[in-house]
Coordinates of C-alpha atoms in Angstrom, one line a residue:
M1298 CA -4.4 -101.2 -140.6
A1299 CA -7.7 -102.9 -139.9
A1300 CA -11.1 -103.4 -141.3
A1301 CA -13.4 -100.4 -140.8
G1302 CA -17.1 -100.3 -140.1
G1303 CA -19.9 -98.3 -138.5
G1304 CA -20.2 -95.6 -141.1
G1305 CA -16.5 -94.9 -141.2
R1306 CA -16.4 -93.2 -137.8
S1307 CA -12.9 -93.6 -136.3
G1308 CA -14.4 -94.5 -132.9
A1309 CA -16.2 -97.5 -134.5
E1310 CA -13.2 -98.7 -136.5
L1311 CA -12.7 -102.5 -136.0
I1312 CA -9.3 -103.6 -134.9
Q1313 CA -8.0 -107.1 -135.4
L1314 CA -5.3 -108.3 -132.9
N1315 CA -3.1 -111.3 -132.8
V1316 CA -1.9 -111.7 -129.2
G1317 CA 0.6 -114.5 -128.8
G1318 CA -1.1 -116.4 -131.6
K1319 CA -4.7 -115.9 -130.5
R1320 CA -7.1 -113.6 -132.5
F1321 CA -9.1 -110.8 -130.8
S1322 CA -11.5 -108.4 -132.4
T1323 CA -12.4 -105.1 -130.8
S1324 CA -13.0 -101.4 -131.7
R1325 CA -10.6 -98.5 -131.7
Q1326 CA -12.7 -96.8 -129.1
T1327 CA -12.4 -99.7 -126.7
L1328 CA -8.6 -99.8 -127.0
T1329 CA -8.0 -96.0 -126.8
W1330 CA -10.3 -94.6 -124.2
I1331 CA -7.3 -94.5 -121.8
S1332 CA -4.9 -91.8 -123.0
D1333 CA -1.2 -92.6 -123.0
S1334 CA -1.8 -96.3 -123.0
F1335 CA 0.1 -98.9 -125.1
F1336 CA -2.8 -99.1 -127.5
S1337 CA -3.2 -95.3 -127.9
S1338 CA 0.5 -95.1 -128.9
L1339 CA 0.2 -98.2 -131.1
L1340 CA -2.9 -97.0 -133.0
S1341 CA -1.6 -93.4 -133.4
G1342 CA 1.6 -94.6 -135.0
R1343 CA 4.0 -93.7 -132.1
I1344 CA 4.8 -97.4 -131.8
S1345 CA 5.7 -99.4 -134.9
T1346 CA 3.4 -102.3 -135.7
L1347 CA 4.0 -105.8 -136.9
K1348 CA 1.2 -107.6 -138.8
D1349 CA 0.5 -111.2 -139.4
E1350 CA -0.5 -112.7 -142.8
T1351 CA -4.1 -111.6 -142.3
G1352 CA -3.3 -108.0 -141.5
A1353 CA -4.0 -108.4 -137.8
I1354 CA -1.6 -106.5 -135.5
F1355 CA 0.7 -108.9 -133.7
I1356 CA 1.5 -108.4 -130.0
D1357 CA 3.9 -110.9 -128.5
R1358 CA 2.3 -111.3 -125.1
D1359 CA 0.3 -113.9 -123.2
P1360 CA -3.1 -114.2 -124.7
T1361 CA -4.6 -115.8 -121.6
V1362 CA -3.9 -112.7 -119.5
F1363 CA -4.8 -110.4 -122.3
A1364 CA -8.4 -111.6 -122.3
P1365 CA -9.4 -110.2 -118.9
I1366 CA -7.6 -106.9 -119.8
L1367 CA -9.6 -106.6 -123.0
N1368 CA -12.8 -107.3 -121.0
F1369 CA -11.9 -104.5 -118.6
L1370 CA -11.4 -102.1 -121.5
R1371 CA -14.8 -103.1 -122.8
T1372 CA -16.8 -103.0 -119.5
K1373 CA -14.6 -101.2 -117.0
E1374 CA -15.2 -104.2 -114.7
L1375 CA -13.0 -107.0 -113.6
D1376 CA -13.8 -110.5 -112.6
P1377 CA -10.8 -111.8 -110.7
R1378 CA -11.9 -115.4 -110.5
G1379 CA -9.4 -117.8 -112.1
V1380 CA -6.9 -115.0 -112.8
N1381 CA -3.3 -114.7 -111.4
I1382 CA -3.5 -111.3 -109.9
S1383 CA 0.3 -110.7 -109.9
L1384 CA 0.6 -111.7 -113.5
L1385 CA -2.4 -109.6 -114.5
L1386 CA -0.9 -106.6 -112.7
H1387 CA 2.4 -107.1 -114.6
E1388 CA 0.6 -107.2 -118.0
A1389 CA -1.7 -104.2 -117.1
Q1390 CA 1.5 -102.2 -116.3
F1391 CA 2.9 -103.2 -119.7
Y1392 CA -0.2 -102.1 -121.5
G1393 CA -0.4 -98.9 -119.4
I1394 CA -4.0 -99.5 -118.3
T1395 CA -3.7 -97.1 -115.4
P1396 CA -7.2 -97.6 -113.8
L1397 CA -6.7 -101.4 -113.8
V1398 CA -3.2 -101.1 -112.4
R1399 CA -4.4 -98.9 -109.6
R1400 CA -7.2 -101.3 -108.8
L1401 CA -5.0 -104.3 -108.8
Q1402 CA -2.4 -102.5 -106.6
L1403 CA -5.0 -101.7 -104.0
R1404 CA -6.1 -105.3 -104.1
E1405 CA -2.5 -106.5 -103.6
E1406 CA -2.3 -104.4 -100.4
L1407 CA -4.7 -106.8 -98.8
D1408 CA -1.8 -109.2 -98.5
R1409 CA 1.2 -106.9 -98.3
S1410 CA 2.1 -104.4 -95.6
A1411 CA 5.1 -102.3 -94.7
C1412 CA 4.1 -103.0 -91.1
G1413 CA 4.3 -106.7 -91.7
N1414 CA 1.7 -109.3 -90.7
V1415 CA 0.6 -110.7 -87.4
L1416 CA 4.0 -112.5 -87.1
F1417 CA 6.1 -109.4 -87.5
N1418 CA 7.6 -108.5 -84.2
G1419 CA 10.1 -105.7 -84.7
Y1420 CA 12.6 -103.9 -87.0
L1421 CA 16.1 -102.8 -86.1
P1422 CA 17.4 -100.2 -88.6
P1423 CA 21.1 -100.3 -89.6
P1424 CA 23.3 -99.1 -86.8
G1425 CA 23.4 -95.3 -86.9
G1426 CA 20.8 -95.3 -89.7
C1427 CA 21.2 -96.1 -93.4
H1428 CA 23.2 -92.9 -94.1
A1429 CA 25.7 -93.7 -91.3
L1430 CA 26.1 -97.3 -92.6
R1431 CA 26.7 -96.1 -96.1
A1432 CA 29.3 -93.7 -94.9
L1433 CA 31.1 -96.4 -93.0
V1434 CA 31.0 -98.7 -96.0
R1435 CA 32.6 -95.9 -98.2
A1436 CA 35.2 -95.4 -95.5
M1437 CA 36.1 -99.1 -95.8
G1438 CA 37.3 -98.4 -99.3
E1439 CA 37.9 -101.2 -101.8
G1440 CA 39.7 -103.5 -99.4
L1441 CA 36.8 -105.9 -99.5
A1442 CA 36.2 -105.7 -103.2
D1443 CA 37.4 -109.2 -103.9
T1444 CA 35.7 -110.9 -101.0
G1445 CA 32.2 -110.8 -102.4
G1446 CA 29.1 -109.3 -101.0
D1447 CA 28.0 -105.8 -99.9
P1448 CA 29.9 -104.5 -96.9
G1449 CA 26.7 -103.0 -95.6
M1450 CA 24.6 -106.1 -95.6
V1451 CA 24.1 -108.4 -92.6
R1452 CA 26.3 -111.4 -92.9
I1453 CA 25.6 -113.3 -89.7
V1454 CA 23.0 -113.2 -86.9
C1455 CA 23.3 -115.3 -83.8
G1456 CA 21.5 -115.2 -80.4
H1457 CA 21.9 -116.3 -76.8
H1458 CA 19.3 -115.7 -74.1
N1459 CA 18.0 -112.2 -74.6
W1460 CA 21.0 -111.0 -76.7
I1461 CA 21.7 -111.1 -80.4
A1462 CA 25.0 -110.4 -82.2
V1463 CA 24.9 -109.0 -85.8
A1464 CA 28.0 -109.3 -88.0
Y1465 CA 28.6 -107.0 -90.9
A1466 CA 31.6 -107.2 -93.2
Q1467 CA 34.1 -105.5 -90.8
F1468 CA 32.3 -104.8 -87.6
L1469 CA 29.9 -106.4 -85.1
V1470 CA 26.9 -105.0 -83.2
C1471 CA 25.2 -106.5 -80.2
Y1472 CA 21.6 -105.9 -79.0
R1473 CA 19.9 -106.7 -75.7
M1474 CA 16.2 -107.1 -75.2
K1475 CA 14.5 -105.7 -72.1
E1476 CA 10.9 -106.2 -71.3
T1477 CA 10.2 -102.5 -70.8
S1478 CA 12.3 -100.9 -73.6
G1479 CA 12.6 -103.7 -76.2
W1480 CA 15.7 -104.3 -78.2
Q1481 CA 18.5 -101.8 -77.6
Q1482 CA 22.0 -101.6 -79.1
V1483 CA 24.6 -102.2 -76.3
F1484 CA 27.9 -102.8 -78.1
S1485 CA 29.6 -102.0 -81.4
S1486 CA 33.0 -103.3 -82.2
P1487 CA 35.8 -101.3 -83.7
R1488 CA 36.3 -101.6 -87.4
L1489 CA 38.3 -104.7 -88.2
D1490 CA 40.9 -105.2 -90.9
W1491 CA 39.4 -108.4 -92.2
L1492 CA 36.1 -109.9 -93.2
I1493 CA 34.1 -111.5 -90.4
E1494 CA 33.4 -115.2 -91.1
R1495 CA 32.3 -116.6 -87.8
V1496 CA 30.6 -115.3 -84.7
A1497 CA 29.9 -116.7 -81.2
L1498 CA 27.9 -115.1 -78.4
N1499 CA 27.7 -116.0 -74.7
A1500 CA 25.2 -113.8 -72.8
K1501 CA 24.7 -115.9 -69.7
V1502 CA 26.7 -118.5 -67.8
L1503 CA 24.5 -120.6 -65.6
G1504 CA 26.0 -120.5 -62.1
G1505 CA 28.8 -118.4 -63.5
S1506 CA 31.2 -116.4 -61.3
L1507 CA 33.1 -114.5 -63.9
G1508 CA 31.8 -111.1 -63.0
E1509 CA 32.0 -108.7 -66.0
Q1510 CA 33.2 -111.5 -68.3
E1511 CA 30.0 -113.5 -68.0
K1512 CA 28.9 -111.9 -71.3
M1513 CA 31.3 -112.4 -74.2
V1514 CA 31.3 -112.2 -78.0
A1515 CA 33.9 -113.5 -80.4
V1516 CA 34.5 -113.2 -84.1
A1517 CA 36.8 -115.0 -86.4
S1518 CA 38.4 -114.7 -89.8
C1519 CA 40.8 -117.2 -91.3
N1520 CA 42.9 -118.3 -88.3
E1521 CA 42.4 -115.2 -86.2
I1522 CA 39.9 -114.8 -83.3
I1523 CA 39.0 -111.7 -81.3
L1524 CA 37.2 -112.0 -78.0
W1525 CA 35.4 -109.2 -76.1
A1526 CA 33.8 -109.0 -72.7
L1527 CA 30.5 -107.1 -72.7
Q1528 CA 29.3 -104.9 -69.9
A1529 CA 25.7 -104.0 -69.1
D1530 CA 26.3 -100.3 -69.8
G1531 CA 27.2 -101.2 -73.4
N1532 CA 30.9 -100.9 -73.2
G1533 CA 33.1 -103.7 -74.3
S1534 CA 36.7 -104.6 -73.5
E1535 CA 39.0 -106.8 -75.6
I1536 CA 40.0 -109.9 -73.8
G1537 CA 42.5 -111.0 -76.4
V1538 CA 43.4 -112.0 -79.9
F1539 CA 44.1 -115.7 -80.5
H1540 CA 45.3 -117.7 -83.4
L1541 CA 44.4 -121.2 -84.3
G1542 CA 47.1 -121.6 -87.0
V1543 CA 44.6 -122.9 -89.5
P1544 CA 41.3 -121.5 -90.9
V1545 CA 38.5 -121.5 -88.2
E1546 CA 35.6 -123.6 -89.4
A1547 CA 33.4 -123.4 -86.3
L1548 CA 33.3 -120.9 -83.4
F1549 CA 31.1 -121.4 -80.3
F1550 CA 30.8 -121.4 -76.6
V1551 CA 30.4 -124.4 -74.3
G1552 CA 29.6 -122.7 -71.0
S1553 CA 32.1 -120.0 -70.5
Q1554 CA 34.8 -121.7 -72.7
L1555 CA 35.3 -120.4 -76.2
I1556 CA 35.9 -123.3 -78.7
A1557 CA 37.3 -123.0 -82.2
T1558 CA 37.7 -126.0 -84.5
S1559 CA 39.1 -126.6 -88.0
H1560 CA 38.5 -129.4 -90.5
T1561 CA 42.2 -129.8 -90.6
G1562 CA 42.2 -131.3 -87.2
K1563 CA 42.9 -128.5 -84.7
I1564 CA 40.9 -127.5 -81.7
G1565 CA 41.5 -124.3 -79.7
V1566 CA 40.0 -123.5 -76.3
W1567 CA 40.0 -120.3 -74.3
N1568 CA 39.3 -121.1 -70.7
A1569 CA 37.4 -118.3 -68.8
V1570 CA 38.8 -119.4 -65.4
T1571 CA 42.5 -119.8 -66.3
K1572 CA 42.4 -117.1 -69.0
H1573 CA 44.5 -119.6 -71.0
W1574 CA 44.3 -120.3 -74.8
Q1575 CA 45.2 -123.8 -75.6
I1576 CA 45.5 -125.6 -79.0
Q1577 CA 45.3 -129.4 -79.5
D1578 CA 46.0 -131.4 -82.6
V1579 CA 43.5 -134.2 -83.3
V1580 CA 42.4 -136.0 -86.4
P1581 CA 40.5 -134.0 -89.1
I1582 CA 37.2 -132.8 -87.7
N1583 CA 34.0 -133.0 -89.7
S1584 CA 31.3 -132.3 -87.2
Y1585 CA 30.7 -131.4 -83.5
D1586 CA 28.0 -131.0 -80.9
A1587 CA 27.9 -129.9 -77.3
A1588 CA 25.7 -131.3 -74.5
G1589 CA 26.1 -130.0 -71.0
T1590 CA 29.8 -129.7 -70.4
F1591 CA 30.7 -132.2 -73.0
L1592 CA 32.1 -131.3 -76.4
L1593 CA 31.9 -134.2 -78.9
L1594 CA 33.8 -134.2 -82.2
G1595 CA 33.0 -136.3 -85.2
C1596 CA 36.1 -137.1 -87.1
N1597 CA 37.4 -138.2 -90.5
N1598 CA 38.6 -141.6 -89.2
G1599 CA 35.1 -142.7 -88.1
S1600 CA 35.7 -141.9 -84.4
I1601 CA 33.7 -139.8 -82.0
Y1602 CA 35.9 -138.0 -79.4
Y1603 CA 34.7 -136.1 -76.4
V1604 CA 36.2 -133.5 -74.0
D1605 CA 34.7 -132.4 -70.7
V1606 CA 35.4 -128.7 -71.0
Q1607 CA 34.4 -127.9 -67.4
K1608 CA 37.3 -129.9 -66.2
F1609 CA 39.9 -128.3 -68.4
P1610 CA 41.7 -126.5 -65.5
L1611 CA 41.9 -129.8 -63.6
R1612 CA 42.6 -132.2 -66.4
M1613 CA 45.6 -130.8 -68.2
K1614 CA 48.4 -133.2 -68.9
D1615 CA 51.6 -131.8 -70.5
N1616 CA 49.6 -128.8 -71.6
D1617 CA 47.3 -131.0 -73.7
L1618 CA 43.6 -131.3 -73.7
L1619 CA 42.3 -134.7 -72.7
V1620 CA 40.6 -135.7 -75.9
T1621 CA 39.1 -139.2 -75.4
E1622 CA 37.8 -141.6 -78.1
L1623 CA 34.2 -142.4 -77.2
Y1624 CA 33.1 -144.6 -80.1
R1625 CA 34.3 -145.7 -83.5
D1626 CA 31.9 -146.3 -86.4
P1627 CA 31.8 -150.0 -87.4
S1628 CA 32.6 -149.2 -91.0
E1629 CA 35.1 -146.5 -90.1
D1630 CA 33.2 -144.0 -92.3
A1631 CA 33.9 -140.3 -91.6
V1632 CA 31.4 -138.9 -89.0
T1633 CA 29.9 -135.9 -91.0
A1634 CA 27.1 -135.0 -88.6
L1635 CA 26.6 -135.3 -84.9
S1636 CA 23.8 -134.8 -82.4
V1637 CA 23.7 -135.5 -78.7
Y1638 CA 20.6 -135.8 -76.6
L1639 CA 20.8 -135.9 -72.8
T1640 CA 17.8 -137.6 -71.3
P1641 CA 15.9 -136.0 -68.4
K1642 CA 17.6 -138.6 -66.1
T1643 CA 21.1 -137.5 -67.1
S1644 CA 23.3 -137.3 -64.0
D1645 CA 25.8 -134.4 -63.4
S1646 CA 28.6 -136.5 -64.9
G1647 CA 26.6 -136.9 -68.1
N1648 CA 26.5 -140.7 -68.1
W1649 CA 23.0 -141.0 -69.6
I1650 CA 23.7 -140.1 -73.2
E1651 CA 22.1 -140.8 -76.6
I1652 CA 24.0 -139.8 -79.8
A1653 CA 22.8 -139.8 -83.4
Y1654 CA 25.4 -139.4 -86.1
G1655 CA 25.6 -139.5 -89.9
T1656 CA 28.5 -140.6 -92.1
S1657 CA 30.1 -139.9 -95.4
S1658 CA 28.4 -143.0 -96.9
G1659 CA 24.9 -141.7 -95.9
T1660 CA 24.5 -144.1 -93.0
V1661 CA 22.6 -142.8 -89.9
R1662 CA 23.3 -144.5 -86.6
V1663 CA 22.1 -144.1 -83.0
I1664 CA 24.3 -145.1 -80.1
V1665 CA 23.4 -145.0 -76.4
Q1666 CA 25.3 -145.0 -73.1
H1667 CA 23.1 -145.7 -70.1
P1668 CA 24.4 -145.8 -66.5
E1669 CA 24.8 -149.6 -66.6
T1670 CA 27.0 -149.4 -69.7
V1671 CA 29.5 -146.7 -68.5
G1672 CA 32.4 -149.1 -68.3
S1673 CA 32.0 -150.5 -71.8
G1674 CA 31.1 -147.2 -73.6
P1675 CA 28.2 -146.5 -75.9
Q1676 CA 26.3 -149.3 -77.6
L1677 CA 25.0 -149.3 -81.1
F1678 CA 21.2 -149.0 -80.9
Q1679 CA 19.9 -148.4 -84.5
T1680 CA 21.2 -148.1 -88.1
F1681 CA 19.5 -146.5 -91.1
T1682 CA 20.8 -146.7 -94.6
V1683 CA 18.3 -144.5 -96.4
H1684 CA 20.7 -141.8 -97.7
R1685 CA 22.9 -142.3 -100.7
S1686 CA 24.8 -139.0 -100.2
P1687 CA 26.9 -137.8 -97.2
V1688 CA 24.8 -136.8 -94.2
T1689 CA 25.3 -133.1 -93.6
R1690 CA 23.0 -132.4 -90.6
I1691 CA 21.3 -134.5 -87.9
M1692 CA 19.1 -133.9 -84.9
L1693 CA 18.0 -136.3 -82.2
S1694 CA 15.3 -134.8 -80.0
E1695 CA 12.7 -136.0 -77.5
K1696 CA 10.3 -137.1 -80.2
H1697 CA 12.1 -137.2 -83.6
L1698 CA 15.3 -138.2 -85.4
I1699 CA 16.0 -135.9 -88.3
S1700 CA 18.8 -136.3 -90.9
V1701 CA 19.7 -134.2 -93.9
C1702 CA 22.0 -135.4 -96.7
A1703 CA 23.9 -133.5 -99.4
D1704 CA 21.3 -134.4 -102.1
N1705 CA 19.7 -130.9 -102.3
N1706 CA 19.1 -131.1 -98.5
H1707 CA 17.1 -134.3 -98.7
V1708 CA 15.5 -134.8 -95.2
R1709 CA 14.4 -138.1 -93.6
T1710 CA 12.6 -138.2 -90.3
W1711 CA 11.6 -140.8 -87.8
T1712 CA 9.4 -140.8 -84.7
V1713 CA 11.3 -141.8 -81.5
T1714 CA 9.6 -143.9 -78.9
R1715 CA 10.7 -143.3 -75.3
F1716 CA 10.0 -145.1 -72.0
R1717 CA 10.6 -143.1 -68.9
G1718 CA 12.6 -140.6 -70.9
M1719 CA 14.9 -143.2 -72.5
I1720 CA 14.9 -144.2 -76.2
S1721 CA 13.0 -147.5 -76.5
T1722 CA 13.1 -150.4 -78.9
Q1723 CA 9.3 -151.0 -78.4
P1724 CA 8.3 -150.2 -81.2
G1725 CA 11.5 -148.3 -81.9
S1726 CA 12.0 -145.5 -84.4
T1727 CA 9.5 -145.6 -87.2
P1728 CA 9.8 -143.6 -90.6
L1729 CA 7.8 -140.4 -90.6
A1730 CA 8.6 -138.2 -93.6
S1731 CA 10.8 -137.6 -96.6
F1732 CA 11.2 -134.2 -98.3
K1733 CA 13.7 -131.7 -99.5
I1734 CA 14.7 -128.2 -98.4
L1735 CA 16.0 -126.8 -101.7
S1736 CA 18.3 -123.8 -101.0
L1737 CA 20.5 -122.3 -103.7
E1738 CA 23.7 -120.5 -102.8
D1739 CA 25.4 -117.7 -104.6
I1740 CA 28.8 -118.9 -105.7
D1741 CA 30.2 -115.4 -105.6
G1742 CA 29.1 -114.7 -102.0
H1743 CA 27.1 -111.6 -103.0
A1744 CA 23.9 -112.9 -101.3
G1745 CA 25.3 -113.4 -97.8
C1746 CA 27.6 -115.6 -95.8
S1747 CA 27.1 -119.3 -95.7
A1748 CA 27.6 -119.3 -91.9
G1749 CA 24.6 -117.0 -91.7
S1750 CA 22.1 -119.0 -93.8
D1751 CA 22.1 -122.4 -92.2
I1752 CA 18.8 -124.1 -92.8
G1753 CA 18.7 -125.7 -89.4
P1754 CA 17.0 -127.6 -87.8
F1755 CA 16.5 -125.0 -85.1
G1756 CA 14.8 -125.4 -81.8
E1757 CA 15.0 -126.9 -78.4
R1758 CA 15.3 -130.7 -78.3
D1759 CA 12.2 -131.0 -76.2
D1760 CA 10.1 -129.1 -78.7
Q1761 CA 9.3 -129.0 -82.4
Q1762 CA 12.3 -128.0 -84.5
V1763 CA 12.0 -126.0 -87.8
F1764 CA 13.8 -125.5 -91.0
I1765 CA 14.3 -122.1 -92.6
Q1766 CA 14.2 -122.3 -96.4
K1767 CA 15.5 -119.5 -98.6
V1768 CA 15.2 -120.9 -102.1
V1769 CA 17.2 -118.4 -104.2
P1770 CA 20.2 -116.2 -103.1
D1771 CA 18.5 -112.8 -103.5
A1772 CA 15.1 -113.8 -102.1
S1773 CA 13.2 -111.4 -99.8
K1774 CA 11.1 -114.3 -98.6
V1775 CA 11.8 -117.4 -96.5
F1776 CA 9.6 -120.4 -95.7
V1777 CA 9.4 -121.8 -92.2
R1778 CA 8.8 -125.6 -92.2
L1779 CA 8.4 -128.2 -89.5
S1780 CA 11.5 -130.3 -89.4
S1781 CA 9.6 -133.5 -88.6
T1782 CA 7.2 -133.5 -91.5
G1783 CA 8.3 -130.6 -93.8
K1784 CA 4.9 -129.0 -93.5
R1785 CA 4.9 -125.2 -94.0
I1786 CA 4.3 -123.3 -90.9
C1787 CA 4.4 -119.8 -92.4
E1788 CA 6.2 -117.7 -95.0
V1789 CA 8.1 -114.5 -94.0
C1790 CA 8.4 -111.6 -96.4
S1791 CA 10.8 -108.7 -95.9
V1792 CA 8.6 -105.7 -94.8
D1793 CA 10.8 -103.3 -96.8
G1794 CA 11.4 -105.5 -99.8
T1795 CA 15.1 -105.9 -99.2
A1796 CA 16.9 -109.3 -99.8
I1797 CA 17.3 -111.5 -96.8
T1798 CA 21.1 -112.2 -96.5
S1799 CA 21.2 -114.1 -93.2
F1800 CA 18.8 -115.6 -90.6
T1801 CA 18.7 -117.6 -87.4
V1802 CA 16.0 -118.9 -85.0
H1803 CA 16.4 -118.1 -81.3
E1804 CA 14.3 -118.6 -78.2
C1805 CA 14.3 -115.5 -75.9
E1806 CA 13.6 -115.8 -72.2
G1807 CA 10.2 -114.8 -70.9
S1808 CA 9.7 -111.9 -68.5
S1809 CA 9.6 -112.2 -64.8
R1810 CA 5.8 -112.0 -64.8
I1811 CA 3.8 -114.9 -63.6
G1812 CA 2.8 -117.1 -66.5
S1813 CA 5.4 -115.7 -68.9
R1814 CA 7.3 -118.2 -71.0
P1815 CA 10.1 -118.1 -73.5
R1816 CA 9.2 -117.2 -77.1
R1817 CA 10.8 -118.4 -80.3
Y1818 CA 11.8 -115.8 -82.9
L1819 CA 13.1 -115.8 -86.4
F1820 CA 15.7 -113.0 -86.9
T1821 CA 16.4 -112.1 -90.5
G1822 CA 19.3 -109.9 -91.6
H1823 CA 19.0 -107.9 -94.8
A1824 CA 21.0 -106.4 -97.6
N1825 CA 20.3 -102.8 -96.3
G1826 CA 21.8 -103.7 -92.9
S1827 CA 18.5 -104.0 -91.0
I1828 CA 17.3 -106.8 -88.7
Q1829 CA 13.7 -107.9 -88.8
M1830 CA 12.1 -110.1 -86.2
W1831 CA 9.2 -112.6 -86.5
D1832 CA 7.3 -114.4 -83.8
L1833 CA 7.5 -118.2 -84.5
T1834 CA 5.7 -119.1 -81.3
T1835 CA 2.6 -117.4 -82.6
A1836 CA 3.1 -119.1 -86.0
M1837 CA 3.3 -122.5 -84.3
E1838 CA 0.1 -121.8 -82.3
M1839 CA -1.8 -120.7 -85.4
L1840 CA -0.7 -123.8 -87.4
G1841 CA -3.7 -125.7 -88.5
K1842 CA -6.2 -123.2 -87.1
P1843 CA -8.7 -121.8 -89.7
L1844 CA -8.4 -118.1 -90.3
E1845 CA -11.5 -116.2 -89.3
A1846 CA -13.2 -114.0 -91.9
G1847 CA -12.2 -110.4 -91.3
G1848 CA -12.2 -107.6 -93.7
L1849 CA -13.0 -107.4 -97.4
T1850 CA -12.3 -110.3 -99.7
E1851 CA -10.5 -109.4 -102.9
E1852 CA -13.8 -109.8 -104.8
E1853 CA -15.6 -107.5 -102.4
L1854 CA -12.9 -104.9 -102.6
L1855 CA -12.8 -104.9 -106.4
Q1856 CA -16.6 -104.6 -106.5
Q1857 CA -16.4 -101.6 -104.2
L1858 CA -13.6 -100.0 -106.3
E1859 CA -15.7 -100.3 -109.4
Q1860 CA -18.2 -97.8 -108.0
C1861 CA -15.8 -94.9 -108.2
D1862 CA -13.2 -93.3 -110.5
L1863 CA -9.9 -94.0 -108.8
A1864 CA -8.3 -91.1 -110.6
L1865 CA -10.4 -88.8 -108.4
T1866 CA -9.5 -90.5 -105.1
R1867 CA -6.7 -90.4 -102.6
T1868 CA -5.5 -92.5 -99.8
P1869 CA -5.1 -91.3 -96.2
D1870 CA -2.2 -89.0 -95.4
M1871 CA 1.0 -90.5 -94.1
S1872 CA 0.9 -88.3 -91.0
P1873 CA -2.0 -87.5 -88.7
A1874 CA -3.8 -84.3 -89.5
V1875 CA -6.3 -82.2 -87.6
S1876 CA -9.9 -82.3 -88.6
F1877 CA -11.1 -79.6 -90.9
A1878 CA -14.2 -78.9 -93.0
H1879 CA -13.9 -78.8 -96.8
P1880 CA -15.3 -75.7 -98.4
G1881 CA -18.1 -76.3 -100.8
T1882 CA -19.8 -79.5 -101.7
P1883 CA -17.6 -82.4 -102.9
R1884 CA -18.2 -83.8 -106.3
A1885 CA -20.4 -86.9 -106.4
S1886 CA -17.5 -89.2 -107.6
S1887 CA -15.1 -88.1 -104.9
T1888 CA -14.3 -90.8 -102.3
R1889 CA -12.0 -91.4 -99.4
Y1890 CA -10.8 -94.5 -97.5
V1891 CA -11.4 -94.6 -93.7
G1892 CA -8.7 -96.7 -92.0
Q1893 CA -9.6 -99.1 -89.2
A1894 CA -6.7 -98.0 -87.0
A1895 CA -5.4 -94.5 -86.3
G1896 CA -1.8 -93.9 -87.4
C1897 CA -1.7 -96.7 -89.9
R1898 CA 0.7 -96.5 -92.8
A1899 CA -1.0 -95.0 -95.9
L1900 CA -2.5 -97.6 -98.3
R1901 CA -1.0 -96.6 -101.7
P1902 CA 1.0 -98.4 -104.4
G1903 CA 4.4 -99.5 -103.2
L1904 CA 3.4 -99.0 -99.5
G1905 CA 1.4 -101.1 -97.1
S1906 CA -1.2 -100.9 -94.5
C1907 CA -0.8 -101.9 -90.8
G1908 CA -0.8 -105.6 -91.4
Q1909 CA -4.5 -106.2 -91.0
S1910 CA -6.2 -108.9 -93.0
D1911 CA -8.3 -106.2 -94.8
A1912 CA -5.5 -103.8 -95.5
G1913 CA -6.9 -101.3 -93.0
L1914 CA -10.0 -100.7 -95.1
G1915 CA -12.8 -100.2 -92.7
E1916 CA -15.1 -98.7 -95.3
V1917 CA -15.1 -97.9 -98.9
G1918 CA -17.8 -95.3 -99.4
V1919 CA -19.2 -93.4 -102.3
C1920 CA -20.1 -89.8 -101.5
D1921 CA -23.5 -88.8 -102.7

């Protein structure tokens, strides 16, 4: 098998290895001091061997990662510098080097926690618990087998004020956040006969006088829409079932009015005052936006139309909505993205309006309508021809103009100059950044609903907006990036390791306490039916600030772990236990870990600590 030496003793037998084309020489004793490892099985004949032309045992693995593993077998010490710890752990598991695996897993717990990191804000389990959700999924039968996706996963999450609505395959759940009790489930819909594809939530109508119907939630599938009124006690009553006649592509509220639109050119409106459902035929619709009481529609013929939804009850003519053409693109290209910005000086009639839109040819234009131009309509302000694919998203905010095209979500941004709140030509909009938000979608729909994984941009128009990037369909991690520059703000990893199937960013109102302010949260829906919440306000505040040194570095931790035999150690119990005295004297090599915070989750492979930077390791002591 190999050349022998050292007087013929088996422990001194030399072993020649060819790992991935690189030669290594070591002894049998070095390779086999760990029982039941890959090498013990290999050299005992339990695993068949393949030899190269020189007689060295060939192992088809990465030689770069094998070198530190062999050094650990020789010295029982590990130098982590210049080594990819995750890759090293994977190879150590393959070779069955249990002491090294244990050490690396403990090191990994420095960065991973089942209690999340400082941004983790809360966890909502599946409604009724995992077992109840699985039972409901089984009760659904195979009716959804051809629709794609897991019936128990979260398909869509949307928020309004201090409420969120969570859509599963065939039912909807609403939660409300209270300052004293946190998030509480307040409504669960009956099981529906079809797959939910769109959700709209209205939790507060400013100046509303609708009584119990001031809080409403609606869902849509194909051409059917169901609308419920939500009461504070958690009960819900069905307002009605409406039909658009064509597939519903967008569902949302403008004030208390429920709006449904379709690419085919239909718009449906349910008016909360008149309790009337009205459908209007217009030209094919590609985009929309709402500002104040105005609903603007970007259409296939290059026109932007508007409707003042607040005046629906007073402005009906022959039972038709008054849909008015506001502007027509000079090239008559289809308006594929639309964003409206109302300046701080906007009057109640909404005359002070700025609109950014993108077209099917990739053109980005900004049009403005100031009070002095009301009679003549909006005027063309700026044009950018930087995209060569259709513009899919656009955002005009107080400080930035952001556009996204269909070329793998290519983003272009500009800074916007304002004078007394109005967009200004001095010096005008200047280029700021160019980047991509690559996000792959599952063509079979098994990783979620496209309506629940919109990349953004999210955020109020007077603040920084963000993009949410989920690169691959089954990812358990998303990246939060500034929409203006593409800079990464943070990354969010599922605390239970489940795939993220939907997400949204929503700003919740602050409490009634003095000094309280709204906070921005990322809500992620998961394959197991749970909702996880992340504090983006804190993430934005921490952006650019250096992290202060806290607990052990990975080098310090590994140095401490080298002082004991991990096979003779244990981690803290999962549940608190009363203090007791151990009989007898502990062995010199026995150790225990003392957590920094009482009640922390046990630090052991596959589980995390309490989200502290040092994985909850206050001390690593060796008992004398």
